CSV table of C-alpha atoms in Angstrom, one decimal:
chain,number,residue,atom,x,y,z
A,1,MET,CA,171.3,-177.7,-120.9
A,2,PRO,CA,171.4,-176.2,-117.6
A,3,ARG,CA,167.6,-174.7,-116.5
A,4,GLN,CA,166.8,-171.2,-117.9
A,5,ALA,CA,164.9,-168.7,-115.6
A,6,ARG,CA,161.6,-167.0,-116.5
A,7,GLY,CA,162.4,-163.4,-117.2
A,8,PHE,CA,164.9,-161.1,-116.9
A,9,ASP,CA,166.1,-158.0,-115.1
A,10,THR,CA,164.4,-155.2,-117.3
A,11,GLY,CA,166.5,-152.3,-116.0
A,12,GLU,CA,169.8,-154.3,-117.0
A,13,ALA,CA,168.3,-154.8,-120.3
A,14,PHE,CA,167.2,-151.5,-121.0
A,15,ALA,CA,170.8,-149.8,-120.3
A,16,HIS,CA,172.5,-152.5,-122.5
A,17,LEU,CA,170.0,-151.3,-125.2
A,18,CYS,CA,170.7,-147.9,-124.9
A,19,LYS,CA,174.4,-148.0,-124.9
A,20,ARG,CA,174.3,-150.6,-127.7
A,21,ASP,CA,172.4,-148.7,-129.9
A,22,ARG,CA,171.7,-144.6,-130.0
A,23,LYS,CA,168.6,-144.5,-132.0
A,24,LEU,CA,166.8,-147.0,-130.5
A,25,GLY,CA,167.9,-145.6,-126.9
A,26,ALA,CA,166.5,-142.3,-127.7
A,27,TRP,CA,163.5,-143.7,-128.9
A,28,MET,CA,163.1,-145.9,-125.0
A,29,ARG,CA,163.9,-143.1,-123.2
A,30,ARG,CA,160.9,-141.1,-124.7
A,31,LEU,CA,158.4,-143.9,-124.0
A,32,GLU,CA,157.4,-145.1,-120.7
A,33,PRO,CA,159.4,-147.8,-119.0
A,34,ILE,CA,158.5,-151.3,-119.6
A,35,ALA,CA,158.3,-153.2,-116.4
A,36,ALA,CA,158.6,-157.0,-116.2
A,37,ASN,CA,155.6,-159.3,-117.1
A,38,PRO,CA,153.6,-160.7,-114.4
A,39,GLN,CA,153.0,-163.8,-116.3
A,40,TRP,CA,157.2,-164.6,-116.6
A,41,ARG,CA,156.5,-166.2,-113.0
A,42,LYS,CA,153.1,-167.7,-113.2
A,43,PRO,CA,152.8,-171.4,-114.2
A,44,PHE,CA,150.6,-172.2,-117.5
A,45,ASP,CA,149.7,-175.5,-119.1
A,46,PRO,CA,151.8,-175.3,-122.8
A,47,VAL,CA,149.3,-178.1,-124.7
A,48,ASP,CA,146.5,-175.8,-123.1
A,49,ALA,CA,148.0,-172.6,-124.1
A,50,LEU,CA,148.5,-173.6,-127.9
A,51,ALA,CA,145.3,-175.0,-128.0
A,52,ARG,CA,144.0,-171.8,-127.1
A,53,ALA,CA,146.2,-170.0,-129.8
A,54,ILE,CA,144.9,-172.2,-132.4
A,55,LEU,CA,141.5,-171.1,-131.7
A,56,TYR,CA,141.9,-167.4,-131.2
A,57,GLN,CA,143.7,-167.4,-134.5
A,58,GLN,CA,142.3,-164.9,-136.7
A,59,LEU,CA,139.6,-164.0,-134.8
A,60,SER,CA,138.6,-161.2,-133.0
A,61,GLY,CA,139.2,-161.7,-129.1
A,62,LYS,CA,135.0,-161.4,-128.1
A,63,ALA,CA,134.4,-164.1,-130.9
A,64,ALA,CA,137.1,-166.4,-130.0
A,65,ALA,CA,136.4,-166.1,-126.5
A,66,THR,CA,132.7,-167.3,-127.2
A,67,ILE,CA,134.0,-170.5,-129.3
A,68,VAL,CA,136.5,-171.5,-126.5
A,69,GLY,CA,133.7,-171.2,-123.7
A,70,ARG,CA,131.4,-173.2,-125.9
A,71,VAL,CA,134.2,-175.7,-126.2
A,72,GLU,CA,134.7,-175.9,-122.6
A,73,ALA,CA,131.2,-176.4,-122.2
A,74,ALA,CA,130.8,-179.0,-124.4
A,75,ILE,CA,133.8,-180.8,-122.8
A,76,ALA,CA,133.2,-179.8,-119.2
A,77,SER,CA,136.4,-178.6,-118.4
A,78,ASP,CA,138.5,-175.5,-118.7
A,79,ARG,CA,141.7,-177.8,-119.1
A,80,LEU,CA,142.1,-178.3,-123.1
A,81,HIS,CA,144.2,-181.8,-123.9
A,82,CYS,CA,143.9,-184.7,-125.6
A,83,ASP,CA,142.1,-186.1,-123.2
A,84,THR,CA,139.5,-183.8,-122.8
A,85,LEU,CA,138.9,-183.3,-126.3
A,86,ALA,CA,138.6,-186.9,-127.0
A,87,ARG,CA,135.2,-186.3,-125.1
A,88,ILE,CA,133.9,-184.3,-128.1
A,89,ASP,CA,133.5,-185.6,-131.7
A,90,ASP,CA,134.2,-183.7,-135.1
A,91,ALA,CA,130.7,-182.5,-135.4
A,92,ALA,CA,130.1,-181.5,-132.0
A,93,LEU,CA,133.4,-179.5,-132.1
A,94,ARG,CA,132.2,-177.8,-135.3
A,95,GLY,CA,129.1,-177.2,-134.2
A,96,CYS,CA,130.8,-174.8,-131.4
A,97,GLY,CA,132.0,-172.5,-134.4
A,98,VAL,CA,135.6,-174.5,-134.8
A,99,SER,CA,136.5,-174.0,-138.2
A,100,GLY,CA,137.5,-177.5,-140.4
A,101,ASN,CA,141.1,-176.3,-140.6
A,102,LYS,CA,141.5,-175.7,-136.7
A,103,LEU,CA,139.4,-178.8,-135.8
A,104,LEU,CA,142.5,-180.7,-137.7
A,105,ALA,CA,145.4,-178.6,-136.0
A,106,LEU,CA,143.5,-179.2,-132.2
A,107,ARG,CA,143.2,-183.0,-133.2
A,108,ASP,CA,147.2,-183.2,-134.1
A,109,LEU,CA,148.3,-181.2,-131.4
A,110,ALA,CA,146.2,-183.6,-129.3
A,111,ARG,CA,147.8,-186.5,-131.1
A,112,ARG,CA,151.2,-185.1,-130.3
A,113,GLU,CA,150.7,-184.7,-127.2
A,114,GLU,CA,149.2,-188.0,-126.7
A,115,ALA,CA,152.7,-189.2,-128.2
A,116,GLY,CA,154.3,-187.1,-126.0
A,117,GLU,CA,156.0,-184.7,-128.6
A,118,ILE,CA,154.9,-181.3,-126.7
A,119,PRO,CA,157.3,-180.8,-123.6
A,120,SER,CA,155.7,-179.8,-120.6
A,121,LEU,CA,156.9,-176.4,-118.8
A,122,ARG,CA,159.5,-178.0,-116.7
A,123,ARG,CA,161.2,-180.0,-119.9
A,124,MET,CA,161.2,-176.1,-121.7
A,125,ALA,CA,163.4,-175.0,-118.8
A,126,THR,CA,166.2,-177.4,-120.0
A,127,MET,CA,165.6,-176.3,-123.4
A,128,SER,CA,166.9,-173.9,-125.6
A,129,ASP,CA,164.5,-171.2,-127.6
A,130,GLY,CA,165.6,-173.1,-131.3
A,131,ASP,CA,164.7,-176.6,-129.8
A,132,ILE,CA,161.4,-175.6,-128.4
A,133,VAL,CA,160.5,-173.9,-131.7
A,134,ALA,CA,161.7,-176.8,-133.3
A,135,ALA,CA,159.2,-179.0,-131.1
A,136,LEU,CA,156.4,-177.3,-131.6
A,137,VAL,CA,156.0,-176.0,-135.2
A,138,PRO,CA,155.3,-179.2,-136.5
A,139,VAL,CA,152.3,-178.9,-135.0
A,140,ARG,CA,149.3,-178.2,-137.3
A,141,GLY,CA,148.2,-174.5,-136.9
A,142,ILE,CA,151.3,-173.6,-135.0
A,143,GLY,CA,153.7,-171.1,-136.7
A,144,ARG,CA,157.1,-170.0,-135.3
A,145,TRP,CA,155.3,-166.4,-134.8
A,146,THR,CA,153.0,-168.0,-132.3
A,147,VAL,CA,156.1,-169.7,-130.5
A,148,GLU,CA,158.1,-166.5,-130.6
A,149,MET,CA,155.1,-165.3,-128.6
A,150,MET,CA,155.3,-168.0,-125.7
A,151,LEU,CA,158.8,-167.9,-125.5
A,152,MET,CA,159.1,-163.9,-124.9
A,153,PHE,CA,155.4,-163.5,-123.1
A,154,ARG,CA,155.0,-167.1,-121.0
A,155,LEU,CA,158.5,-167.7,-120.6
A,156,GLY,CA,160.2,-164.9,-120.5
A,157,ARG,CA,163.1,-165.8,-122.6
A,158,PRO,CA,165.5,-162.5,-123.3
A,159,ASP,CA,166.7,-163.0,-126.7
A,160,VAL,CA,163.9,-163.3,-128.9
A,161,LEU,CA,163.1,-161.0,-132.1
A,162,PRO,CA,160.2,-162.0,-134.1
A,163,ILE,CA,161.7,-160.6,-137.8
A,164,ASP,CA,158.2,-161.5,-139.4
A,165,ASP,CA,156.4,-159.8,-137.4
A,166,LEU,CA,155.1,-156.3,-139.4
A,167,GLY,CA,154.8,-154.2,-136.3
A,168,ILE,CA,158.3,-154.8,-135.1
A,169,ARG,CA,159.4,-154.1,-138.6
A,170,LYS,CA,157.5,-150.7,-138.8
A,171,GLY,CA,159.3,-150.1,-135.6
A,172,ALA,CA,162.7,-150.6,-137.1
A,173,GLN,CA,161.5,-148.8,-140.1
A,174,ALA,CA,160.5,-145.5,-137.6
A,175,VAL,CA,164.0,-145.7,-135.3
A,176,ASP,CA,166.2,-146.0,-138.4
A,177,LYS,CA,164.0,-143.4,-140.7
A,178,LEU,CA,163.7,-145.5,-143.3
A,179,ALA,CA,161.6,-145.1,-146.8
A,180,ALA,CA,160.3,-148.8,-146.3
A,181,MET,CA,160.1,-151.8,-143.9
A,182,PRO,CA,163.2,-153.7,-143.7
A,183,THR,CA,163.2,-157.3,-144.8
A,184,PRO,CA,163.1,-160.5,-142.1
A,185,LYS,CA,166.6,-160.6,-143.1
A,186,GLU,CA,167.7,-157.0,-142.3
A,187,LEU,CA,165.9,-156.9,-139.4
A,188,ALA,CA,167.6,-159.9,-138.2
A,189,ALA,CA,171.2,-158.3,-138.9
A,190,ARG,CA,169.9,-155.4,-137.5
A,191,GLY,CA,169.3,-156.9,-134.2
A,192,GLU,CA,172.2,-158.7,-134.0
A,193,ARG,CA,173.7,-155.6,-131.4
A,194,TRP,CA,170.3,-155.6,-129.2
A,195,GLY,CA,171.3,-159.5,-128.4
A,196,PRO,CA,171.7,-160.8,-125.3
A,197,TYR,CA,168.0,-158.5,-124.6
A,198,ARG,CA,166.2,-158.8,-128.5
A,199,SER,CA,162.8,-159.4,-126.4
A,200,TYR,CA,163.0,-156.3,-124.8
A,201,ALA,CA,163.9,-154.5,-127.6
A,202,SER,CA,161.0,-156.0,-129.6
A,203,PHE,CA,158.7,-154.7,-126.7
A,204,TYR,CA,159.9,-151.4,-127.7
A,205,LEU,CA,159.7,-151.5,-131.5
A,206,TRP,CA,155.9,-152.4,-130.9
A,207,ARG,CA,155.2,-149.4,-129.3
A,208,ILE,CA,157.6,-147.5,-131.5
A,209,ALA,CA,155.3,-148.6,-134.5
A,210,ASP,CA,152.2,-147.7,-132.5
A,211,ALA,CA,154.0,-144.2,-131.6
A,212,ALA,CA,154.8,-143.6,-135.1
A,213,SER,CA,151.6,-144.5,-136.6
A,214,ALA,CA,149.7,-142.0,-134.0
A,215,GLY,CA,152.1,-139.3,-135.0
A,216,LYS,CA,151.7,-139.6,-138.5
A,217,GLN,CA,148.0,-139.7,-138.3
A,218,ALA,CA,148.1,-136.3,-135.9
A,219,VAL,CA,149.9,-134.8,-138.7
A,220,LYS,CA,147.6,-135.9,-141.5
A,221,ARG,CA,144.7,-134.4,-139.4
A,222,SER,CA,146.4,-130.8,-138.7
A,223,GLN,CA,146.4,-130.9,-142.9
A,224,ASP,CA,143.1,-131.7,-143.4
């Protein structure tokens, strides 16, 4: 497979989506333009990123950052990998505040890295979105959504639609003025017209969900 660039032309994506979907386009014109993400151009370490994603799951940012800081101090490194995590035993990891499930996930990630199962950033550049998902979701504690966020925000892949994401489903509900959120299957079908820029559509759907929620709150306050 040819090497894939990180990032895409957001101006071209904006024009394409407005042309293909009038309802979505009307919302997009009302909201501020969404610029290219600077992280698309920055190198990152997939193994370290996955380890941090595991540690941040189901915690507030502040609480997770505290735990990550303790782990970094315990391993004397800001690089979470099989070799550095091997410096600390399970009891010490638990002492840092890492839950039992997350401990098992970190150990599984480290084992898979050591076995060569986690593709490097260079290798990912030659892999399709689906192949990256298939390579990473077997890791304990790493679901499809986590990989999709890496594809969108770190690798800058243009055509990712996280159909299970609640915010995106709420955004689609607002765009089409539906009584209920679309199911993941319905959202996947609805999103066909957004290709090959479904990632950019997703960025707007999150903002649309927030705007729609804020609008409902304003209406409620005015009626109280």
